[in-house]
Coordinates of C-alpha atoms in Angstrom, one line a residue:
M1 CA -4.2 -17.9 -5.1
N2 CA -3.4 -17.8 -8.8
E3 CA -1.5 -14.5 -8.6
I4 CA 0.2 -12.2 -6.1
V5 CA -0.6 -8.6 -6.4
L6 CA 2.6 -6.6 -6.0
L7 CA 1.9 -3.0 -5.0
L8 CA 4.5 -1.1 -7.0
G9 CA 5.1 2.6 -7.2
T10 CA 3.5 2.5 -10.7
G11 CA 0.3 0.7 -9.5
Y12 CA 0.9 -2.2 -11.9
R13 CA -0.4 -5.7 -11.1
T14 CA 2.1 -8.6 -12.0
P15 CA 1.1 -12.2 -12.3
V16 CA 3.1 -15.0 -10.5
G17 CA 5.9 -16.4 -12.6
E18 CA 6.2 -13.4 -14.8
T19 CA 9.4 -11.5 -15.0
L20 CA 9.2 -8.2 -13.3
E21 CA 10.5 -6.3 -16.3
V22 CA 8.9 -3.2 -14.9
D23 CA 11.8 -3.1 -12.5
N24 CA 14.2 -2.5 -15.3
T25 CA 11.9 0.1 -16.7
L26 CA 11.9 1.9 -13.4
E27 CA 15.6 1.5 -13.2
H28 CA 16.1 3.3 -16.5
S29 CA 13.1 5.6 -16.6
A30 CA 14.5 8.3 -14.3
P31 CA 17.7 8.8 -16.3
D32 CA 15.7 8.8 -19.6
L33 CA 13.2 11.3 -18.2
H34 CA 16.1 13.5 -17.0
E35 CA 17.7 13.2 -20.4
N36 CA 14.5 14.2 -22.2
R37 CA 14.1 17.2 -19.9
R38 CA 17.7 18.1 -20.5
K39 CA 17.2 18.0 -24.3
R40 CA 14.1 20.2 -24.0
L41 CA 16.0 22.9 -22.0
P42 CA 18.1 25.4 -24.0
S43 CA 21.8 24.8 -24.0
W44 CA 24.1 26.9 -21.8
A45 CA 25.4 28.7 -25.0
T46 CA 21.9 29.6 -26.1
T47 CA 21.0 30.8 -22.6
C48 CA 24.1 33.1 -22.6
E49 CA 23.3 34.3 -26.1
V50 CA 19.8 35.2 -25.2
A51 CA 21.0 37.0 -22.0
V52 CA 23.5 39.0 -24.0
F53 CA 20.8 39.9 -26.5
L54 CA 18.3 41.0 -23.9
A55 CA 20.8 42.9 -21.8
F56 CA 22.1 45.0 -24.8
T57 CA 18.6 45.5 -26.3
V58 CA 17.1 46.7 -23.1
F59 CA 20.0 49.0 -22.4
F60 CA 20.1 50.6 -25.8
L61 CA 16.3 51.1 -26.0
A62 CA 15.5 52.0 -22.5
Y63 CA 18.5 53.4 -20.7
G64 CA 18.0 57.1 -19.9
L65 CA 14.3 56.8 -21.0
T66 CA 12.6 55.5 -17.8
P67 CA 12.9 56.7 -14.2
L68 CA 14.0 53.1 -13.2
L69 CA 16.7 52.7 -15.7
G70 CA 19.0 55.7 -16.1
G71 CA 16.3 58.3 -15.3
D72 CA 14.1 60.2 -17.7
G73 CA 16.7 62.8 -18.3
L74 CA 15.6 64.4 -21.5
G75 CA 12.2 66.0 -21.9
L76 CA 10.2 66.0 -25.2
V77 CA 12.1 67.7 -28.0
G78 CA 11.1 69.0 -31.4
A79 CA 7.7 70.0 -32.5
D80 CA 6.2 66.5 -33.1
E81 CA 6.9 64.8 -29.7
P82 CA 5.0 67.3 -27.5
R83 CA 2.2 67.7 -30.1
Y84 CA 1.6 64.0 -30.5
A85 CA 1.8 63.4 -26.7
Q86 CA -0.8 66.2 -26.2
I87 CA -3.1 64.7 -28.8
A88 CA -3.0 61.3 -27.0
H89 CA -3.6 63.1 -23.7
E90 CA -6.7 64.9 -25.0
M91 CA -8.1 61.8 -26.5
L92 CA -7.7 60.0 -23.2
V93 CA -9.5 62.8 -21.4
R94 CA -12.4 62.5 -23.9
F95 CA -12.3 58.7 -23.5
D96 CA -12.4 58.8 -19.7
S97 CA -15.2 61.5 -19.7
A98 CA -17.5 59.4 -21.9
V99 CA -20.1 57.4 -20.0
T100 CA -21.3 55.0 -22.7
L101 CA -19.5 52.5 -24.8
K102 CA -20.5 54.3 -27.9
G103 CA -19.1 57.5 -26.5
R104 CA -15.8 55.8 -25.6
L105 CA -15.5 54.3 -29.1
S106 CA -16.3 57.7 -30.6
A107 CA -13.6 59.3 -28.5
C108 CA -11.0 57.0 -30.0
V109 CA -11.8 58.0 -33.6
T110 CA -10.8 61.6 -34.1
P111 CA -7.5 62.9 -32.8
Y112 CA -7.8 66.3 -31.2
L113 CA -5.2 69.0 -30.5
Y114 CA -6.4 71.8 -28.2
G115 CA -10.0 70.9 -28.9
H116 CA -9.7 70.9 -32.7
P117 CA -9.5 67.8 -35.0
W118 CA -5.9 66.9 -36.0
L119 CA -6.1 64.8 -39.1
E120 CA -2.5 64.7 -40.3
K121 CA -1.8 61.1 -39.2
P122 CA -3.8 57.9 -38.4
A123 CA -4.5 57.0 -34.8
L124 CA -2.3 54.0 -34.0
Y125 CA 0.3 56.0 -32.0
Y126 CA -2.5 57.9 -30.1
W127 CA -4.2 54.7 -29.2
R128 CA -1.1 53.1 -27.9
A129 CA 0.0 56.3 -26.0
M130 CA -3.5 56.4 -24.5
G131 CA -3.0 52.9 -23.2
V132 CA 0.3 53.5 -21.5
F133 CA -0.9 56.9 -20.2
K134 CA -3.8 55.0 -18.6
E135 CA -1.3 52.5 -17.1
F136 CA 1.6 54.7 -16.0
G137 CA 0.2 58.2 -16.0
V138 CA 0.7 61.1 -18.3
H139 CA 4.4 61.7 -18.4
D140 CA 6.8 62.6 -21.2
W141 CA 8.8 59.3 -20.9
V142 CA 5.5 57.3 -21.0
A143 CA 4.7 59.0 -24.4
R144 CA 7.8 57.4 -25.8
L145 CA 7.0 53.8 -24.8
P146 CA 4.9 53.0 -27.9
S147 CA 8.0 53.5 -30.1
T148 CA 10.3 51.7 -27.6
S149 CA 8.0 48.7 -27.4
F150 CA 7.7 48.4 -31.1
A151 CA 11.4 48.7 -31.6
F152 CA 11.9 45.9 -29.0
I153 CA 9.5 43.6 -30.8
M154 CA 11.1 44.4 -34.2
V155 CA 14.6 43.6 -32.9
G156 CA 13.4 40.5 -31.1
L157 CA 11.7 39.1 -34.3
I158 CA 14.8 39.9 -36.4
Y159 CA 16.8 37.8 -33.9
L160 CA 14.3 34.9 -34.0
H161 CA 13.8 35.1 -37.8
M162 CA 17.6 35.0 -38.5
R163 CA 18.1 32.3 -35.9
R164 CA 15.6 30.1 -37.7
F165 CA 16.3 30.9 -41.3
R166 CA 19.9 32.2 -41.3
N167 CA 21.4 30.7 -38.2
G168 CA 24.8 32.1 -37.3
G169 CA 24.5 35.8 -38.0
H170 CA 21.3 36.3 -36.0
L171 CA 22.9 37.9 -32.9
D172 CA 25.1 40.2 -35.0
A173 CA 22.0 41.3 -37.0
A174 CA 19.9 42.0 -33.9
L175 CA 22.6 43.8 -32.0
I176 CA 23.6 46.0 -35.0
T177 CA 19.9 46.9 -35.5
V178 CA 19.4 47.9 -31.9
A179 CA 22.8 49.6 -31.6
C180 CA 22.7 51.9 -34.6
A181 CA 22.0 55.6 -34.2
G182 CA 18.8 55.6 -36.2
V183 CA 17.0 52.9 -34.1
I184 CA 18.3 54.3 -30.8
A185 CA 17.0 57.8 -31.7
F186 CA 13.6 56.9 -33.1
S187 CA 12.9 54.2 -30.5
R188 CA 13.0 57.1 -28.0
G189 CA 10.7 59.4 -29.9
A190 CA 7.0 60.1 -29.2
S191 CA 6.3 59.9 -33.0
T192 CA 4.8 57.8 -35.7
D193 CA 8.0 56.9 -37.5
M194 CA 8.8 53.7 -35.5
Q195 CA 5.1 52.9 -35.4
M196 CA 5.3 52.3 -39.2
A197 CA 8.9 51.1 -39.7
A198 CA 8.8 48.3 -37.1
P199 CA 5.5 46.6 -38.2
L200 CA 6.5 47.0 -41.8
A201 CA 9.9 45.3 -41.1
I202 CA 8.1 42.4 -39.2
G203 CA 5.6 42.0 -42.0
L204 CA 8.3 41.8 -44.7
L205 CA 10.3 39.3 -42.7
G206 CA 7.2 37.2 -42.4
W207 CA 6.5 37.4 -46.1
Y208 CA 10.0 36.2 -46.9
A209 CA 9.6 33.3 -44.5
W210 CA 6.5 32.4 -46.5
Y211 CA 8.5 32.6 -49.7
E212 CA 11.0 30.1 -48.4
T213 CA 8.6 27.7 -46.7
D214 CA 5.4 28.2 -48.6
S215 CA 3.6 28.0 -45.3
K216 CA 0.4 30.2 -45.1
F217 CA 1.2 30.7 -41.4
W218 CA 3.9 33.3 -42.3
L219 CA 1.7 35.0 -44.9
Y220 CA -0.5 36.3 -42.1
D221 CA 2.4 38.5 -41.0
I222 CA 2.5 40.7 -44.1
Y223 CA -1.2 41.5 -43.9
F224 CA -1.5 41.9 -40.2
F225 CA 1.6 44.1 -39.7
T226 CA 1.1 46.1 -42.8
G227 CA -2.3 46.8 -41.5
L228 CA -0.7 48.2 -38.3
A229 CA 1.7 50.2 -40.3
T230 CA -1.2 51.7 -42.3
L231 CA -2.9 52.7 -39.1
A232 CA 0.4 54.4 -38.1
K233 CA 1.1 56.5 -41.3
G234 CA -1.4 55.7 -43.9
P235 CA -1.2 54.3 -47.5
V236 CA 2.6 54.7 -47.8
A237 CA 3.0 51.4 -45.8
P238 CA 1.2 49.1 -48.2
F239 CA 2.6 51.0 -51.1
L240 CA 6.2 50.3 -50.0
A241 CA 5.4 46.6 -49.2
I242 CA 3.8 46.1 -52.7
V243 CA 6.7 47.8 -54.5
I244 CA 9.3 45.9 -52.7
I245 CA 7.6 42.5 -53.3
A246 CA 6.9 43.4 -56.9
A247 CA 10.5 44.5 -57.5
F248 CA 11.6 41.2 -56.0
A249 CA 9.3 39.2 -58.3
L250 CA 10.5 41.3 -61.3
L251 CA 14.2 40.7 -60.4
R252 CA 13.8 37.0 -60.1
R253 CA 11.1 36.7 -62.8
E254 CA 8.9 34.7 -60.5
W255 CA 5.6 36.4 -61.2
S256 CA 3.7 33.7 -59.6
I257 CA 4.6 34.9 -56.2
L258 CA 2.5 38.0 -56.7
R259 CA -0.5 35.9 -57.5
R260 CA 0.1 33.5 -54.6
S261 CA 0.7 36.5 -52.2
L262 CA -2.8 37.7 -52.9
W263 CA -4.4 35.5 -50.2
W264 CA -8.0 36.3 -49.5
P265 CA -7.9 35.6 -45.7
G266 CA -5.1 38.0 -45.4
I267 CA -6.8 40.6 -47.5
V268 CA -9.9 40.3 -45.3
L269 CA -7.7 40.6 -42.2
Y270 CA -6.0 43.8 -43.6
F271 CA -9.2 45.6 -44.5
A272 CA -10.9 44.5 -41.3
M273 CA -8.1 46.2 -39.4
V274 CA -7.9 49.4 -41.5
L275 CA -11.3 50.3 -42.9
P276 CA -13.3 50.7 -39.6
W277 CA -11.1 53.7 -38.4
F278 CA -10.9 55.3 -41.9
I279 CA -14.7 55.0 -42.4
A280 CA -15.4 56.3 -38.8
V281 CA -13.1 59.3 -39.0
Q282 CA -14.5 60.3 -42.4
H283 CA -18.0 60.0 -40.9
Q284 CA -17.1 62.3 -38.0
N285 CA -14.9 64.7 -40.2
P286 CA -16.2 65.2 -43.7
T287 CA -12.9 67.0 -44.6
F288 CA -10.7 64.0 -43.6
F289 CA -10.3 62.6 -47.1
R290 CA -9.1 66.0 -48.5
E291 CA -6.8 66.8 -45.5
F292 CA -5.3 63.4 -45.0
F293 CA -5.0 61.8 -48.4
L294 CA -4.7 64.9 -50.6
E295 CA -2.8 67.4 -48.4
H296 CA -0.8 65.2 -46.1
N297 CA 0.1 62.4 -48.5
L298 CA -0.1 63.5 -52.1
E299 CA 0.8 67.2 -51.7
R300 CA 3.4 66.4 -49.1
F301 CA 5.1 64.1 -51.6
A302 CA 4.7 66.3 -54.7
T303 CA 5.2 69.8 -53.3
D304 CA 7.2 71.7 -50.6
R305 CA 4.0 72.9 -49.0
Y306 CA 5.3 72.0 -45.5
Q307 CA 8.7 73.5 -46.1
H308 CA 10.8 70.3 -45.7
Q309 CA 12.7 70.5 -49.0
Q310 CA 16.1 68.9 -49.2
P311 CA 18.5 67.9 -52.0
I312 CA 17.9 64.6 -53.8
W313 CA 21.0 63.1 -52.1
Y314 CA 19.7 64.0 -48.6
Y315 CA 18.7 60.4 -47.7
L316 CA 22.1 59.0 -48.5
L317 CA 23.5 61.3 -45.8
V318 CA 20.7 60.3 -43.4
V319 CA 21.4 56.6 -43.9
V320 CA 25.1 57.1 -43.3
L321 CA 24.4 58.9 -40.0
A322 CA 21.6 56.5 -39.0
M323 CA 23.8 53.4 -39.4
M324 CA 26.6 54.8 -37.2
P325 CA 28.8 53.4 -35.8
W326 CA 28.4 50.5 -38.3
T327 CA 28.4 52.7 -41.4
V328 CA 31.6 51.5 -42.9
I329 CA 30.8 47.9 -42.5
A330 CA 27.2 48.5 -43.6
V331 CA 28.3 50.1 -46.8
R332 CA 30.6 47.2 -47.5
A333 CA 27.8 44.7 -46.7
L334 CA 25.3 46.5 -48.9
A335 CA 27.8 46.5 -51.7
D336 CA 28.4 42.8 -51.2
G337 CA 24.6 42.2 -51.2
I338 CA 24.3 44.2 -54.5
L339 CA 27.1 42.2 -56.1
T340 CA 25.6 38.9 -54.9
S341 CA 22.3 39.9 -56.3
V342 CA 23.8 40.9 -59.7
A343 CA 25.7 37.5 -59.8
E344 CA 22.5 35.6 -59.0
W345 CA 20.7 37.5 -61.7
R346 CA 23.4 36.8 -64.3
L347 CA 23.4 33.1 -63.2
R348 CA 19.7 32.9 -63.8
H349 CA 20.0 34.4 -67.2
S350 CA 23.0 32.5 -68.4
K351 CA 22.2 29.8 -71.0
N352 CA 24.9 27.5 -69.7
A353 CA 23.9 27.7 -66.0
T354 CA 21.1 26.0 -64.1
P355 CA 18.5 28.5 -62.8
C356 CA 18.6 28.7 -59.0
A357 CA 15.4 30.7 -58.3
N358 CA 13.9 27.9 -56.2
R359 CA 17.0 27.1 -54.2
P360 CA 16.2 28.3 -50.6
G361 CA 18.4 31.0 -49.4
D362 CA 19.7 32.4 -52.7
A363 CA 17.1 35.1 -52.8
F364 CA 17.6 36.6 -49.3
P365 CA 20.4 39.1 -50.2
E366 CA 18.3 40.3 -53.2
F367 CA 15.2 40.8 -51.0
L368 CA 17.2 42.7 -48.4
V369 CA 18.8 44.9 -51.0
L370 CA 15.5 45.8 -52.6
W371 CA 14.0 46.4 -49.2
A372 CA 16.8 48.8 -48.3
L373 CA 16.9 50.7 -51.7
V374 CA 13.1 51.1 -52.5
P375 CA 12.4 53.5 -49.6
I376 CA 15.6 55.5 -50.2
V377 CA 14.7 55.9 -53.9
F378 CA 11.0 56.6 -53.3
F379 CA 11.5 59.2 -50.6
S380 CA 14.4 60.8 -52.5
L381 CA 11.9 61.7 -55.2
S382 CA 9.7 63.5 -52.7
K383 CA 9.7 67.2 -52.4
S384 CA 9.2 67.0 -48.7
K385 CA 12.0 65.2 -46.8
L386 CA 12.3 64.4 -43.1
P387 CA 14.8 62.0 -41.5
G388 CA 12.2 59.6 -40.1
Y389 CA 10.8 58.8 -43.6
I390 CA 13.9 56.6 -44.3
L391 CA 13.6 54.5 -41.1
P392 CA 12.2 51.5 -43.0
S393 CA 15.5 51.1 -44.8
I394 CA 17.6 50.6 -41.6
P395 CA 16.5 47.1 -40.6
P396 CA 17.5 45.4 -43.9
I397 CA 20.8 47.2 -44.0
A398 CA 21.5 46.1 -40.4
I399 CA 20.5 42.5 -41.3
L400 CA 22.8 42.5 -44.3
T401 CA 25.6 43.9 -42.1
G402 CA 25.1 41.2 -39.4
D403 CA 25.1 38.4 -42.0
Y404 CA 28.2 39.8 -43.7
L405 CA 30.1 39.9 -40.4
F406 CA 29.2 36.3 -39.7
R407 CA 30.4 35.2 -43.1
R408 CA 33.7 37.0 -42.7
R409 CA 34.6 35.4 -39.4
Q410 CA 36.9 32.9 -40.9
S411 CA 38.5 35.1 -43.6
G412 CA 38.4 38.3 -41.6
L413 CA 37.5 41.8 -42.6
G414 CA 39.4 43.7 -45.2
R415 CA 42.1 45.9 -43.7
W416 CA 40.6 49.2 -44.8
V417 CA 37.1 48.2 -43.7
L418 CA 38.3 47.4 -40.2
V419 CA 40.5 50.5 -40.0
G420 CA 37.6 52.6 -41.4
H421 CA 35.2 51.2 -38.8
A422 CA 37.7 51.8 -36.0
V423 CA 38.3 55.4 -37.2
L424 CA 34.6 56.1 -37.4
C425 CA 34.0 54.8 -33.9
G426 CA 36.8 57.1 -32.8
I427 CA 35.3 60.1 -34.5
M428 CA 31.9 59.3 -33.0
T429 CA 33.6 59.1 -29.6
M430 CA 35.2 62.4 -30.1
A431 CA 32.0 64.1 -31.3
A432 CA 30.0 62.7 -28.3
L433 CA 32.6 64.0 -25.8
L434 CA 32.5 67.5 -27.3
V435 CA 28.7 67.7 -27.5
P436 CA 28.5 69.6 -24.1
W437 CA 30.9 72.3 -25.3
F438 CA 29.1 72.9 -28.7
V439 CA 25.7 72.9 -27.0
A440 CA 26.8 75.5 -24.5
H441 CA 29.1 77.6 -26.7
G442 CA 27.8 77.1 -30.3
A443 CA 30.4 76.9 -33.1
Q444 CA 33.3 78.2 -31.0
M445 CA 36.5 76.1 -31.0
P446 CA 36.8 74.0 -27.8
P447 CA 39.7 74.8 -25.5
T448 CA 42.9 72.8 -25.9
H449 CA 42.5 70.6 -22.9
A450 CA 39.0 69.5 -24.1
L451 CA 40.3 68.8 -27.6
V452 CA 43.2 66.8 -26.3
A453 CA 41.0 64.7 -24.0
A454 CA 38.5 64.0 -26.8
V455 CA 41.3 63.0 -29.2
L456 CA 42.9 60.7 -26.7
A457 CA 39.5 59.0 -26.0
A458 CA 38.8 58.7 -29.7
T459 CA 42.3 57.2 -30.3
G460 CA 41.7 54.8 -27.4
A461 CA 38.4 53.6 -28.8
A462 CA 39.8 53.0 -32.2
L463 CA 42.9 51.2 -30.9
L464 CA 40.7 49.0 -28.6
I465 CA 38.6 47.9 -31.6
L466 CA 41.7 47.1 -33.7
I467 CA 43.4 45.2 -30.9
V468 CA 40.4 43.1 -29.9
V469 CA 39.5 42.2 -33.5
N470 CA 43.1 41.4 -34.4
G471 CA 43.5 39.3 -31.2
F472 CA 40.2 37.6 -31.0
G473 CA 38.7 37.7 -34.5
V474 CA 35.7 39.3 -36.2
A475 CA 33.3 37.5 -33.8
R476 CA 34.3 39.9 -31.0
L477 CA 33.7 43.0 -33.2
R478 CA 30.1 43.4 -32.1
L479 CA 31.0 43.1 -28.4
V480 CA 33.8 45.7 -28.5
T481 CA 31.8 48.2 -30.7
T482 CA 28.7 47.9 -28.5
G483 CA 30.9 48.3 -25.5
V484 CA 32.1 51.7 -26.8
L485 CA 28.5 52.7 -27.4
V486 CA 27.6 51.7 -23.8
V487 CA 30.3 54.0 -22.5
L488 CA 29.1 56.9 -24.7
L489 CA 25.5 56.5 -23.6
L490 CA 26.6 56.5 -20.0
F491 CA 28.5 59.7 -20.7
L492 CA 25.5 61.4 -22.2
Y493 CA 22.8 60.1 -19.9
G494 CA 24.9 59.8 -16.7
V495 CA 25.3 56.8 -14.4
G496 CA 22.1 55.5 -12.7
P497 CA 19.6 55.2 -11.2
F498 CA 19.4 51.4 -11.7
F499 CA 16.1 50.0 -10.4
G500 CA 16.2 51.9 -7.1
I501 CA 20.0 52.3 -6.8
P502 CA 20.6 56.1 -6.7
E503 CA 22.2 58.0 -9.6
V504 CA 25.6 59.5 -9.5
G505 CA 24.7 63.1 -9.6
A506 CA 28.1 64.4 -10.9
T507 CA 27.6 62.3 -14.1
K508 CA 24.3 64.0 -15.0
R509 CA 25.6 67.3 -16.1
V510 CA 25.5 66.5 -19.8
I511 CA 21.9 65.3 -19.9
H512 CA 20.8 68.3 -17.8
L513 CA 22.5 70.6 -20.3
L514 CA 20.8 68.9 -23.2
D515 CA 17.4 69.0 -21.4
S516 CA 17.6 72.7 -20.7
S517 CA 18.9 73.5 -24.2
Y518 CA 16.4 71.4 -26.3
S519 CA 13.4 70.7 -24.2
A520 CA 10.7 72.9 -22.8
R521 CA 10.4 70.8 -19.7
P522 CA 12.8 72.7 -17.4
L523 CA 11.4 76.1 -18.6
A524 CA 7.8 74.8 -17.9
G525 CA 8.9 73.8 -14.4
R526 CA 10.4 77.2 -13.8
L527 CA 7.2 78.9 -15.0
A528 CA 5.1 76.7 -12.7
T529 CA 6.8 78.2 -9.7
L530 CA 5.8 81.7 -10.8
A531 CA 2.3 81.2 -12.1
P532 CA -0.6 78.8 -11.4
A533 CA -1.5 76.2 -14.0
D534 CA -4.6 78.3 -15.1
E535 CA -2.6 81.5 -15.7
T536 CA -2.1 82.4 -19.4
V537 CA 1.3 81.9 -20.9
A538 CA 2.1 83.6 -24.2
V539 CA 4.9 83.3 -26.6
F540 CA 6.4 85.6 -29.2
R541 CA 8.7 84.4 -32.1
V542 CA 9.8 81.2 -30.2
R543 CA 10.5 78.0 -32.0
R544 CA 7.6 75.6 -32.5
D545 CA 9.1 73.0 -30.2
V546 CA 9.0 75.6 -27.4
E547 CA 5.4 76.5 -28.1
Y548 CA 4.2 72.9 -28.3
G549 CA 6.4 71.8 -25.4
L550 CA 5.1 74.5 -23.0
S551 CA 1.5 73.6 -24.0
F552 CA 2.1 69.9 -23.2
Y553 CA 3.8 70.4 -19.9
R554 CA 1.3 73.0 -18.7
N555 CA -1.6 70.9 -20.3
R556 CA -3.0 74.1 -21.7
E557 CA -2.5 75.8 -25.1
V558 CA -0.1 78.8 -24.9
V559 CA -1.1 82.0 -26.7
N560 CA 0.9 83.0 -29.7
Y561 CA 1.2 86.8 -30.1
E562 CA 1.6 86.6 -33.8
Q563 CA -1.5 84.4 -34.3
S564 CA -3.9 85.5 -31.5
G565 CA -2.6 88.9 -30.5
V566 CA -1.9 90.2 -27.0
P567 CA -4.2 88.7 -24.3
D568 CA -6.2 91.3 -22.3
G569 CA -5.4 89.8 -18.9
Q570 CA -2.2 89.5 -17.0
H571 CA 0.0 86.8 -18.4
L572 CA 3.6 85.5 -18.7
L573 CA 5.4 86.2 -22.0
V574 CA 8.2 84.0 -23.3
V575 CA 10.2 85.9 -26.0
R576 CA 13.0 84.7 -28.2
V577 CA 15.7 87.4 -28.2
S578 CA 18.4 85.6 -30.3
G579 CA 18.5 83.5 -33.4
R580 CA 17.1 84.1 -36.9
R581 CA 13.6 84.9 -35.7
G582 CA 14.7 86.7 -32.5
V583 CA 13.6 90.2 -31.7
D584 CA 15.2 92.9 -29.5
L585 CA 12.7 93.5 -26.7
H586 CA 15.3 94.3 -24.1
T587 CA 14.7 98.0 -24.2
P588 CA 11.7 99.7 -22.6
D589 CA 10.9 101.6 -25.8
A590 CA 10.6 98.4 -27.8
L591 CA 8.4 96.7 -25.3
N592 CA 6.2 99.8 -24.7
E593 CA 5.6 100.1 -28.4
Y594 CA 4.6 96.5 -28.9
L595 CA 2.6 96.2 -25.7
E596 CA 0.9 99.6 -26.2
G597 CA 2.1 101.0 -22.9
R598 CA 1.0 98.1 -20.6
S599 CA 3.1 97.4 -17.6
Y600 CA 5.7 94.6 -17.7
E601 CA 8.7 93.3 -15.8
Q602 CA 11.4 90.9 -16.7
L603 CA 11.4 87.8 -14.5
F604 CA 14.3 85.8 -15.8
A605 CA 16.3 84.9 -18.8
W606 CA 16.7 81.4 -20.3
P607 CA 20.0 81.7 -22.2
E608 CA 20.2 78.0 -23.1
Q609 CA 17.5 78.7 -25.7
G610 CA 17.8 82.4 -26.2
L611 CA 14.6 83.2 -24.3
V612 CA 13.5 85.9 -21.8
V613 CA 10.4 85.7 -19.7
Y614 CA 8.3 88.7 -18.7
R615 CA 5.2 89.3 -16.7
V616 CA 2.8 91.5 -18.6
G617 CA 0.0 93.4 -16.7
S618 CA -3.6 93.6 -17.6
R619 CA -4.8 95.9 -20.3

């Protein structure tokens, strides 16, 4: 035989006389393979960082929102939440009742409220709410999931973007974004505000990634996510994006970026996303153009038709409150970003300096500053002002704050910045602890023991922050501040349940008080024990949130005495007897006069919201 066939584990055939080098290969292949696998796996530090990010993000966005994590302790509040949830519910009913594909597509076009078209906002929130209603059932906490999920995606992409392009401050930026009052509040709202702010933020981050890398891959982001934002709130989304990018080009005198940003595949993608719904809804509702564009966009901006007038400095106050508890550091970081932008501008216009417009990284503070300021300035000029309008300014301020904290790790924060941050966290702690008293007793001064306890807790929170930062450095500021916020959220929402572990009932008093004081859910539950679902419920001079809330929880429009008159049949009547619009209907003479002698009886009072419930007999 000329050769011997050696049956090796690899299946190789080795001629006689040849050196079996394969043995050496086998000897070293296992360690090499193990080394390659080890390199592909994330490091222990990265794993811990991602775990910290996910734990805090899920807690701040979802605790107290879902039955599995903290319980759904607070029902729908305000006028918008129950109204938008009801629209999504009615659209889902129409969708499910359609028997053809054309009928189902048609059911997704026009939003309906109590059987009538509701054309104030585009349909993105309603579509997403329909999807989660279909999956989890029609519940108030499910109506909030569209905002929560968008907030989670936004914070996650801020973390990933910063990790790739500004590594170091990425975790600070993400945690500050998710742990500020504005994001916590609006991520739990069944509304359109987060539906616009989150996609717009993701799109602008993608655009800046394109600016740095010149990769068309990132340019898709600005068109796709601006399209989503347009479907959430309309033309204001592309308008803000265009103004921010144009202001950036003007500041840096790089006009070519405007031309290069106009990318025809992206433009096609944007209009392919947006136009079908706008054309379809106009086809079904010939009044859509006038109602949506003229009344709810132009007139809302230019007039006080919807009675939301505020002073021109209103949004400065809103931003201060929305960034809590990071406001002091955020103001310092924004000022630092403005000073950096001015210095860069002067450097580019100095005859003795080399222009640095094309140096990667120099432009990021300028972009974030413009992104933060443009919505504030634009909406401050509007005659109609609501807090949610300014939400697009929160992510860039939070990113600036995270980047600022990272850069100050070695040199430390200024003394007054740190003290101011600690004091603000203490004030926030004190305010949170006194919330139950002011909700229950109004503007009355709390008793001495409650004030002392709140002051001691506030002092402890402030001292804790000062001690930790002085002892362990600025790197621990995010941990100790978010730790204080965790305790405050546990105080407000109570402890548990945690994925099947029962709640601690004694800790739920605060959220139950808030629920009965600001949501119609407990009242609707009480009414359900007195009247079947098909019995008429009427309201008289109640707040809009009570009217819309009762309609959602009973899945039937309530009758408003002032709009529709007194129903002929027997019904329940909810009357507001305190407040600015309250009416004194306690006396028999007053009720007899208004009800024209019909029989009635008082069933119960709801003092948390200044309401009294009557049963009114048939005419």
